Coordinates of C-alpha atoms and ligand atoms in Angstrom, one line a residue:
M1 CA -58.7 82.3 -68.2
S2 CA -61.4 82.4 -65.0
D3 CA -61.9 79.1 -63.1
G4 CA -65.8 80.5 -64.3
T5 CA -67.5 80.0 -61.5
S6 CA -69.4 82.0 -59.1
P7 CA -67.2 84.3 -56.6
V8 CA -68.9 83.0 -53.8
G9 CA -66.1 83.7 -51.9
A10 CA -64.7 86.8 -53.0
Q11 CA -66.2 89.3 -50.5
L12 CA -64.4 87.3 -47.7
V13 CA -61.3 88.1 -46.1
P14 CA -59.2 85.4 -45.3
S15 CA -59.7 85.5 -41.6
T16 CA -63.5 85.8 -41.6
S17 CA -63.4 82.7 -44.5
F18 CA -61.1 81.1 -42.7
H19 CA -62.6 81.2 -39.2
S20 CA -65.9 80.8 -40.6
M21 CA -64.6 76.7 -41.9
W22 CA -62.8 76.1 -39.3
R23 CA -65.5 76.5 -36.6
E24 CA -67.6 74.0 -38.4
L25 CA -64.6 71.5 -39.0
L26 CA -63.4 72.2 -35.1
P27 CA -66.5 69.5 -33.4
I28 CA -66.3 66.8 -35.7
G29 CA -64.8 63.8 -34.0
R30 CA -63.8 65.4 -31.3
H31 CA -64.2 63.1 -28.2
P32 CA -65.4 64.5 -25.2
E33 CA -63.2 63.8 -22.7
S34 CA -59.9 63.7 -24.2
R35 CA -60.5 66.4 -25.9
G36 CA -58.5 65.0 -29.3
Y37 CA -59.5 64.2 -32.6
R38 CA -60.9 60.7 -33.4
R39 CA -62.0 60.7 -37.3
Y40 CA -60.8 57.8 -38.6
A41 CA -60.6 56.2 -42.0
W42 CA -64.2 55.7 -43.8
T43 CA -65.8 56.0 -39.6
P44 CA -68.9 58.2 -39.0
A45 CA -66.7 61.1 -38.3
D46 CA -64.6 61.1 -41.6
S47 CA -67.9 61.4 -43.0
A48 CA -69.2 64.0 -41.7
C49 CA -65.4 66.0 -42.2
R50 CA -66.1 64.4 -46.0
A51 CA -69.7 66.2 -46.3
W52 CA -67.9 69.4 -45.1
F53 CA -65.8 68.8 -48.0
Q54 CA -68.1 68.3 -50.5
E55 CA -70.6 71.3 -48.9
Q56 CA -67.1 73.5 -49.5
A57 CA -66.5 72.7 -52.9
Q58 CA -70.6 73.9 -53.6
V59 CA -71.0 76.6 -52.0
R60 CA -67.6 77.7 -54.0
G61 CA -69.6 76.9 -57.1
L62 CA -66.5 74.3 -57.8
T63 CA -66.7 70.8 -59.9
Y64 CA -66.6 67.9 -56.8
E65 CA -65.3 64.3 -57.5
V66 CA -64.5 61.2 -55.4
D67 CA -61.7 59.3 -57.1
R68 CA -61.7 56.0 -57.4
N69 CA -59.6 55.7 -54.4
G70 CA -62.4 57.3 -52.6
N71 CA -59.9 60.8 -52.2
Q72 CA -62.2 64.3 -53.0
W73 CA -61.4 66.6 -55.4
A74 CA -63.0 70.5 -56.1
W75 CA -62.1 72.1 -59.0
A76 CA -61.8 75.1 -60.2
G77 CA -61.6 75.3 -63.7
D78 CA -60.8 71.7 -65.9
P79 CA -59.0 69.2 -64.5
A80 CA -58.4 67.7 -68.2
Q81 CA -56.3 70.9 -69.4
G82 CA -53.6 69.4 -67.8
D83 CA -50.7 71.2 -66.1
A84 CA -53.5 72.4 -62.5
V85 CA -52.2 73.3 -60.1
V86 CA -53.3 71.4 -56.6
T87 CA -53.0 72.2 -53.2
G88 CA -55.1 70.5 -50.0
S89 CA -54.0 67.6 -47.5
H90 CA -56.2 65.6 -45.3
L91 CA -59.1 65.7 -42.5
D92 CA -58.1 62.0 -40.7
S93 CA -56.5 61.9 -37.2
V94 CA -54.1 59.1 -35.1
P95 CA -56.2 58.9 -32.3
D96 CA -56.3 61.8 -29.6
G97 CA -55.0 64.0 -32.6
G98 CA -54.8 68.2 -32.8
A99 CA -57.3 69.8 -34.7
F100 CA -54.8 71.3 -36.9
D101 CA -52.4 68.2 -38.2
G102 CA -54.0 67.5 -42.1
P103 CA -57.6 70.1 -41.7
L104 CA -55.3 73.3 -41.4
G105 CA -54.5 72.2 -45.3
V106 CA -57.6 71.8 -46.5
V107 CA -59.4 75.2 -44.8
S108 CA -56.4 77.1 -45.1
A109 CA -56.8 75.7 -49.5
F110 CA -60.4 76.7 -49.8
A111 CA -59.8 80.3 -48.1
A112 CA -56.4 81.1 -50.1
L113 CA -59.1 80.6 -53.4
D114 CA -61.6 82.5 -51.2
E115 CA -58.3 85.4 -51.2
L116 CA -57.6 85.0 -54.5
R117 CA -60.9 85.8 -56.3
G118 CA -61.2 88.5 -53.5
R119 CA -58.1 90.0 -55.5
N120 CA -60.4 89.1 -59.0
T121 CA -57.0 86.5 -60.0
Q122 CA -57.5 85.1 -63.5
F123 CA -56.2 81.8 -62.7
T124 CA -54.4 80.0 -66.4
R125 CA -54.2 76.5 -64.9
P126 CA -57.0 74.7 -63.5
L127 CA -56.4 74.5 -59.6
G128 CA -57.0 72.0 -57.3
I129 CA -58.1 71.6 -54.0
V130 CA -58.0 67.8 -52.2
N131 CA -58.6 66.1 -49.9
F132 CA -56.8 62.4 -49.2
G133 CA -58.4 59.6 -47.6
D134 CA -57.1 57.8 -44.5
E135 CA -53.7 59.8 -44.1
E136 CA -52.9 58.2 -40.5
G137 CA -53.4 55.6 -41.2
A138 CA -54.8 55.0 -37.6
R139 CA -57.3 52.3 -38.3
F140 CA -55.7 49.5 -41.0
G141 CA -51.9 50.7 -39.9
L142 CA -50.7 52.1 -43.1
A143 CA -50.3 55.6 -43.6
C144 CA -51.1 57.4 -46.9
V145 CA -53.4 54.5 -47.8
G146 CA -55.5 57.2 -51.2
S147 CA -52.2 58.6 -52.0
R148 CA -50.2 55.9 -52.2
L149 CA -52.9 53.7 -54.2
T150 CA -53.1 56.7 -56.3
A151 CA -49.5 56.9 -57.1
G152 CA -49.3 53.2 -57.2
R153 CA -46.9 52.3 -54.1
L154 CA -49.6 50.5 -53.0
T155 CA -51.8 46.9 -54.4
R156 CA -55.6 47.0 -54.7
E157 CA -54.5 43.3 -53.6
Q158 CA -51.9 44.8 -51.0
A159 CA -55.3 47.6 -49.5
H160 CA -57.8 44.6 -49.6
R161 CA -55.6 42.1 -47.0
L162 CA -55.7 45.7 -44.7
T163 CA -57.3 45.1 -41.0
D164 CA -58.5 47.3 -38.2
G165 CA -58.6 46.3 -34.7
D166 CA -61.9 45.4 -34.8
G167 CA -60.9 42.7 -37.6
I168 CA -62.7 44.8 -40.3
T169 CA -61.7 44.6 -43.4
L170 CA -60.5 47.7 -45.5
P171 CA -62.9 46.9 -48.0
R172 CA -66.0 46.0 -45.5
A173 CA -65.4 49.5 -44.2
M174 CA -64.9 51.3 -47.5
E175 CA -68.3 49.8 -48.5
A176 CA -70.0 50.2 -45.5
A177 CA -69.0 54.1 -46.5
G178 CA -70.3 54.4 -49.2
H179 CA -67.6 53.5 -51.9
D180 CA -66.9 50.8 -53.7
P181 CA -63.7 49.1 -52.9
D182 CA -63.3 47.2 -56.2
A183 CA -62.6 50.5 -58.1
I184 CA -59.4 51.0 -55.7
G185 CA -55.9 51.0 -57.8
P186 CA -53.4 53.2 -59.8
D187 CA -54.5 56.3 -60.9
P188 CA -51.7 57.7 -63.5
E189 CA -53.8 59.1 -65.5
R190 CA -55.2 62.2 -63.0
L191 CA -51.8 62.7 -62.0
S192 CA -50.1 63.2 -64.6
R193 CA -52.7 66.2 -65.3
I194 CA -51.3 67.7 -62.1
G195 CA -48.0 69.9 -62.8
A196 CA -47.6 71.3 -59.2
F197 CA -49.1 70.3 -55.5
V198 CA -48.3 72.1 -52.5
E199 CA -49.8 71.1 -49.7
L200 CA -49.8 73.2 -46.5
H201 CA -49.2 71.6 -43.1
V202 CA -48.9 72.4 -39.6
E203 CA -45.4 72.4 -38.4
Q204 CA -44.8 68.7 -36.5
G205 CA -41.6 70.5 -34.7
R206 CA -40.6 74.4 -32.8
A207 CA -37.9 75.0 -35.7
L208 CA -39.7 77.9 -37.1
D209 CA -40.5 79.2 -32.7
L210 CA -37.1 78.5 -32.6
S211 CA -36.6 80.9 -36.1
G212 CA -39.0 83.0 -35.3
D213 CA -40.8 82.9 -38.9
R214 CA -44.7 82.0 -39.2
V215 CA -44.6 79.5 -42.1
G216 CA -41.3 77.7 -43.5
L217 CA -40.6 75.5 -46.6
A218 CA -40.3 72.2 -46.7
S219 CA -36.6 70.6 -47.7
A220 CA -37.0 66.8 -47.3
I221 CA -38.8 64.4 -45.7
W222 CA -35.7 62.2 -43.7
P223 CA -35.9 58.9 -45.0
H224 CA -36.8 56.8 -41.6
G225 CA -38.1 52.4 -40.6
R226 CA -39.9 50.8 -38.2
W227 CA -37.2 47.6 -37.0
R228 CA -38.6 45.1 -34.2
F229 CA -35.8 43.8 -31.5
D230 CA -37.2 40.0 -30.2
F231 CA -35.1 39.9 -27.1
R232 CA -35.5 35.9 -26.1
G233 CA -34.8 34.7 -23.2
E234 CA -36.2 32.3 -20.3
A235 CA -39.6 32.3 -18.6
N236 CA -38.8 31.5 -14.9
H237 CA -39.9 32.3 -11.3
A238 CA -39.6 36.3 -9.8
G239 CA -38.9 34.7 -7.0
T240 CA -37.5 31.8 -6.4
T241 CA -34.9 31.7 -9.6
R242 CA -31.3 33.7 -8.3
L243 CA -30.2 36.9 -10.1
A244 CA -27.1 35.0 -11.7
D245 CA -29.1 31.9 -12.6
R246 CA -31.5 34.5 -15.2
R247 CA -31.5 34.5 -19.3
D248 CA -34.1 38.1 -18.7
P249 CA -34.8 39.7 -21.6
M250 CA -35.9 42.9 -20.7
L251 CA -32.5 43.1 -18.9
S252 CA -30.8 43.5 -23.0
Y253 CA -33.9 45.6 -23.5
A254 CA -33.6 48.5 -21.3
E255 CA -30.0 49.0 -22.3
T256 CA -30.8 48.9 -25.5
V257 CA -33.8 52.2 -25.4
L258 CA -30.9 54.2 -23.4
A259 CA -28.2 53.1 -26.3
A260 CA -30.9 54.2 -29.2
R261 CA -31.1 57.7 -26.9
R262 CA -27.7 58.2 -26.8
E263 CA -27.0 56.8 -30.6
A264 CA -29.9 59.4 -31.5
Q265 CA -28.2 62.0 -30.3
L266 CA -25.3 61.6 -31.2
A267 CA -26.3 61.6 -35.0
G268 CA -28.4 64.5 -34.7
A269 CA -31.9 61.9 -35.1
V270 CA -34.5 60.6 -33.4
A271 CA -34.6 56.8 -32.1
T272 CA -37.8 55.7 -30.4
F273 CA -39.1 52.4 -28.9
G274 CA -42.3 53.6 -28.5
K275 CA -44.4 50.2 -28.7
I276 CA -43.1 46.7 -26.5
A277 CA -45.1 43.2 -26.2
V278 CA -43.9 40.6 -23.3
E279 CA -44.3 37.2 -23.2
P280 CA -45.8 35.8 -20.6
N281 CA -46.4 39.1 -19.5
G282 CA -46.7 38.6 -16.3
V283 CA -45.9 40.5 -12.8
N284 CA -44.1 37.5 -10.9
A285 CA -42.6 35.7 -14.6
I286 CA -39.0 36.8 -16.1
P287 CA -40.4 37.2 -19.5
S288 CA -39.2 34.8 -22.0
L289 CA -39.2 37.3 -24.8
V290 CA -39.3 41.3 -25.0
R291 CA -40.0 42.5 -28.3
G292 CA -40.0 46.1 -29.1
W293 CA -40.1 48.4 -32.1
L294 CA -37.6 51.3 -33.2
D295 CA -39.2 54.1 -35.0
S296 CA -35.5 56.0 -36.2
R297 CA -35.4 59.0 -38.6
A298 CA -32.4 61.3 -39.6
P299 CA -31.8 63.8 -41.7
E300 CA -29.4 61.7 -44.4
Q301 CA -29.5 58.2 -45.1
D302 CA -26.1 57.7 -43.8
T303 CA -26.8 59.1 -40.4
L304 CA -30.1 56.5 -40.5
D305 CA -27.7 53.7 -41.1
T306 CA -24.9 54.7 -38.1
V307 CA -27.8 55.1 -35.6
I308 CA -29.5 52.1 -36.0
E309 CA -26.1 50.2 -36.6
G310 CA -24.8 51.6 -33.4
I311 CA -27.9 50.4 -31.8
E312 CA -27.7 46.7 -33.3
T313 CA -24.3 46.3 -32.3
A314 CA -24.8 47.8 -28.8
A315 CA -28.4 45.5 -28.6
R316 CA -26.0 42.4 -29.7
E317 CA -23.2 43.3 -26.8
Y318 CA -26.3 43.5 -24.3
A319 CA -28.3 40.5 -24.9
A320 CA -25.1 38.5 -25.2
A321 CA -23.7 39.3 -21.5
H322 CA -27.8 38.4 -20.6
G323 CA -27.1 35.1 -22.2
V324 CA -30.2 36.7 -24.9
D325 CA -30.8 35.7 -28.5
L326 CA -31.6 38.4 -30.6
D327 CA -33.3 38.9 -33.9
V328 CA -33.3 42.3 -35.5
T329 CA -36.3 42.7 -38.4
R330 CA -36.4 45.7 -40.7
E331 CA -40.5 46.1 -41.4
S332 CA -40.5 48.6 -42.9
F333 CA -38.6 52.1 -44.3
T334 CA -38.9 54.9 -46.8
P335 CA -35.9 56.6 -48.4
V336 CA -35.6 60.5 -48.4
V337 CA -38.1 62.2 -50.4
E338 CA -36.6 65.3 -51.9
F339 CA -39.5 67.5 -53.1
D340 CA -38.8 69.3 -56.3
H341 CA -36.0 71.8 -55.8
A342 CA -37.5 74.2 -59.3
L343 CA -40.4 73.9 -57.4
R344 CA -39.2 74.9 -54.1
D345 CA -37.3 77.4 -55.8
E346 CA -40.3 78.9 -57.4
L347 CA -42.0 78.9 -54.7
A348 CA -39.0 80.3 -52.6
R349 CA -39.0 83.9 -55.5
I350 CA -42.8 83.4 -54.8
L351 CA -42.8 84.5 -51.5
G352 CA -39.7 86.9 -51.9
S353 CA -37.1 84.9 -50.0
E354 CA -35.0 83.7 -52.6
T355 CA -32.5 86.6 -51.1
D356 CA -33.5 87.6 -47.6
L357 CA -34.3 83.7 -46.7
K358 CA -38.1 85.5 -45.6
V359 CA -39.0 81.9 -45.6
P360 CA -36.9 79.4 -44.0
V361 CA -36.1 75.9 -45.4
L362 CA -36.5 73.0 -43.6
G363 CA -36.9 69.3 -43.6
T364 CA -38.9 67.0 -41.5
G365 CA -39.1 63.6 -39.5
A366 CA -42.8 63.0 -40.6
G367 CA -44.3 61.4 -43.8
H368 CA -47.0 63.5 -45.9
D369 CA -49.3 62.6 -48.8
A370 CA -47.0 65.1 -50.8
G371 CA -44.4 62.6 -50.0
I372 CA -46.5 59.8 -51.4
L373 CA -46.9 61.7 -54.4
S374 CA -43.5 63.8 -55.4
G375 CA -42.4 60.6 -57.2
T376 CA -44.6 61.6 -59.9
V377 CA -45.1 65.1 -59.4
P378 CA -43.5 68.2 -58.9
T379 CA -44.3 68.3 -55.4
A380 CA -43.7 70.9 -52.2
M381 CA -44.6 72.2 -48.6
L382 CA -44.9 74.7 -46.1
F383 CA -45.4 74.6 -42.6
V384 CA -46.9 76.5 -40.6
R385 CA -45.4 77.8 -37.5
N386 CA -46.7 75.0 -34.0
P387 CA -45.4 77.0 -30.9
T388 CA -45.9 73.8 -28.9
G389 CA -44.0 72.1 -31.0
V390 CA -46.4 69.1 -30.0
S391 CA -48.0 66.8 -33.1
H392 CA -50.2 64.2 -32.8
S393 CA -52.0 65.6 -29.7
P394 CA -54.9 67.9 -28.2
A395 CA -51.7 70.3 -27.6
E396 CA -51.2 70.4 -30.9
F397 CA -51.2 74.9 -31.7
A398 CA -51.2 77.2 -34.6
T399 CA -52.0 81.5 -33.6
E400 CA -54.8 82.5 -35.9
D401 CA -52.3 85.0 -37.0
D402 CA -50.5 82.5 -38.0
C403 CA -52.7 80.8 -39.5
V404 CA -54.1 83.4 -42.0
A405 CA -50.1 84.1 -42.8
G406 CA -50.4 80.3 -43.9
V407 CA -53.6 81.6 -46.2
L408 CA -52.0 84.2 -47.5
A409 CA -48.5 82.8 -47.7
L410 CA -50.6 79.9 -50.0
A411 CA -52.6 82.2 -51.5
D412 CA -49.5 83.7 -53.0
V413 CA -48.0 80.6 -54.4
L414 CA -51.4 79.6 -56.2
E415 CA -51.2 82.9 -58.5
G416 CA -48.1 82.8 -58.8
L417 CA -48.2 79.1 -60.0
A418 CA -51.4 79.4 -61.5
C419 CA -51.7 82.6 -63.7
R420 CA -48.3 82.4 -65.1
Ligands
LIG1 ZN1 -50.7 65.5 -41.6

């Protein structure tokens, strides 16, 4: 079955199609000084990105819709037919984020469709392109809100309690952007019509750069979590309190930061204290409280458990040595996400890597909408090489040639899946 729409992109080779879209998207939400992106959910920058998506759908004659949770969809073929093949990613960003995290997957999706139309591909399954809303959680503090709601992993009541730094609730922000916040909730019927979801994403590390490959396949998303360490000591005068008389929680906190680095290094994991709160937070006061947030991720659950146990044991020793009390609270946890093995094998076969491993398979420490969906829908991910290895920063990068290689790989995958 043909997708039944006018092949507007048919004449475009992927590089032309990719680059004209990329150029259009590039200025939206870019901060003039930091040069980073501030495309936060339900803001004017986000609305501009969403308008761009709608326009891309319309110029290609695709059926455009916004679901109850504000995710945008563009369809070639009728999704009601079921067993759809869907690709896409997100257009929002972290504070001062890079240009590639998210948009690369959405732009590549449209460019891959243009490539397939150029090849005159006849689809036997509906093909969808999606932009998931509020993936980064930069504004309301929770990642993947659009896909979580759809997959039933976040309730309407929980979502309605989300509030941004200015005290604006998610429902108010949605309403201001023209979306009905009372409509949000699980969408199992929509997910049941999807037979495969493939998300293309810029790599957020240097594995492909080190292996010399343009494109890779995801094996799994590492288990990860956040822990809060509360070190409680005694506030006192920084000038008059003898060192021997102090109960200074900053010391045990500092030692714990070093222990986290050591434990992670030993285990082949990562551990980061990236946020800290100090009370009373005065230059001339010994702190009464140091609260540090630990983010840790590892390839396997056992490894992560060992790392956290090691850090906590060390922290308790340091706290005791300084007469400081310690409470450790696990604030969030996401178990390992194994992508669908059958789908991954199929992608490897399509990309010709079954025998010679032309496309490497790698794990990732970052969360994605694909990870949220993988509990319900067979899901796979493609990574495009990022020579800087940097992500969530304006230094995030992929070369033009690698982006086009990503588009072609995605086109091959969609052709292999949607034309069988
Ligand atoms: Zn992303």
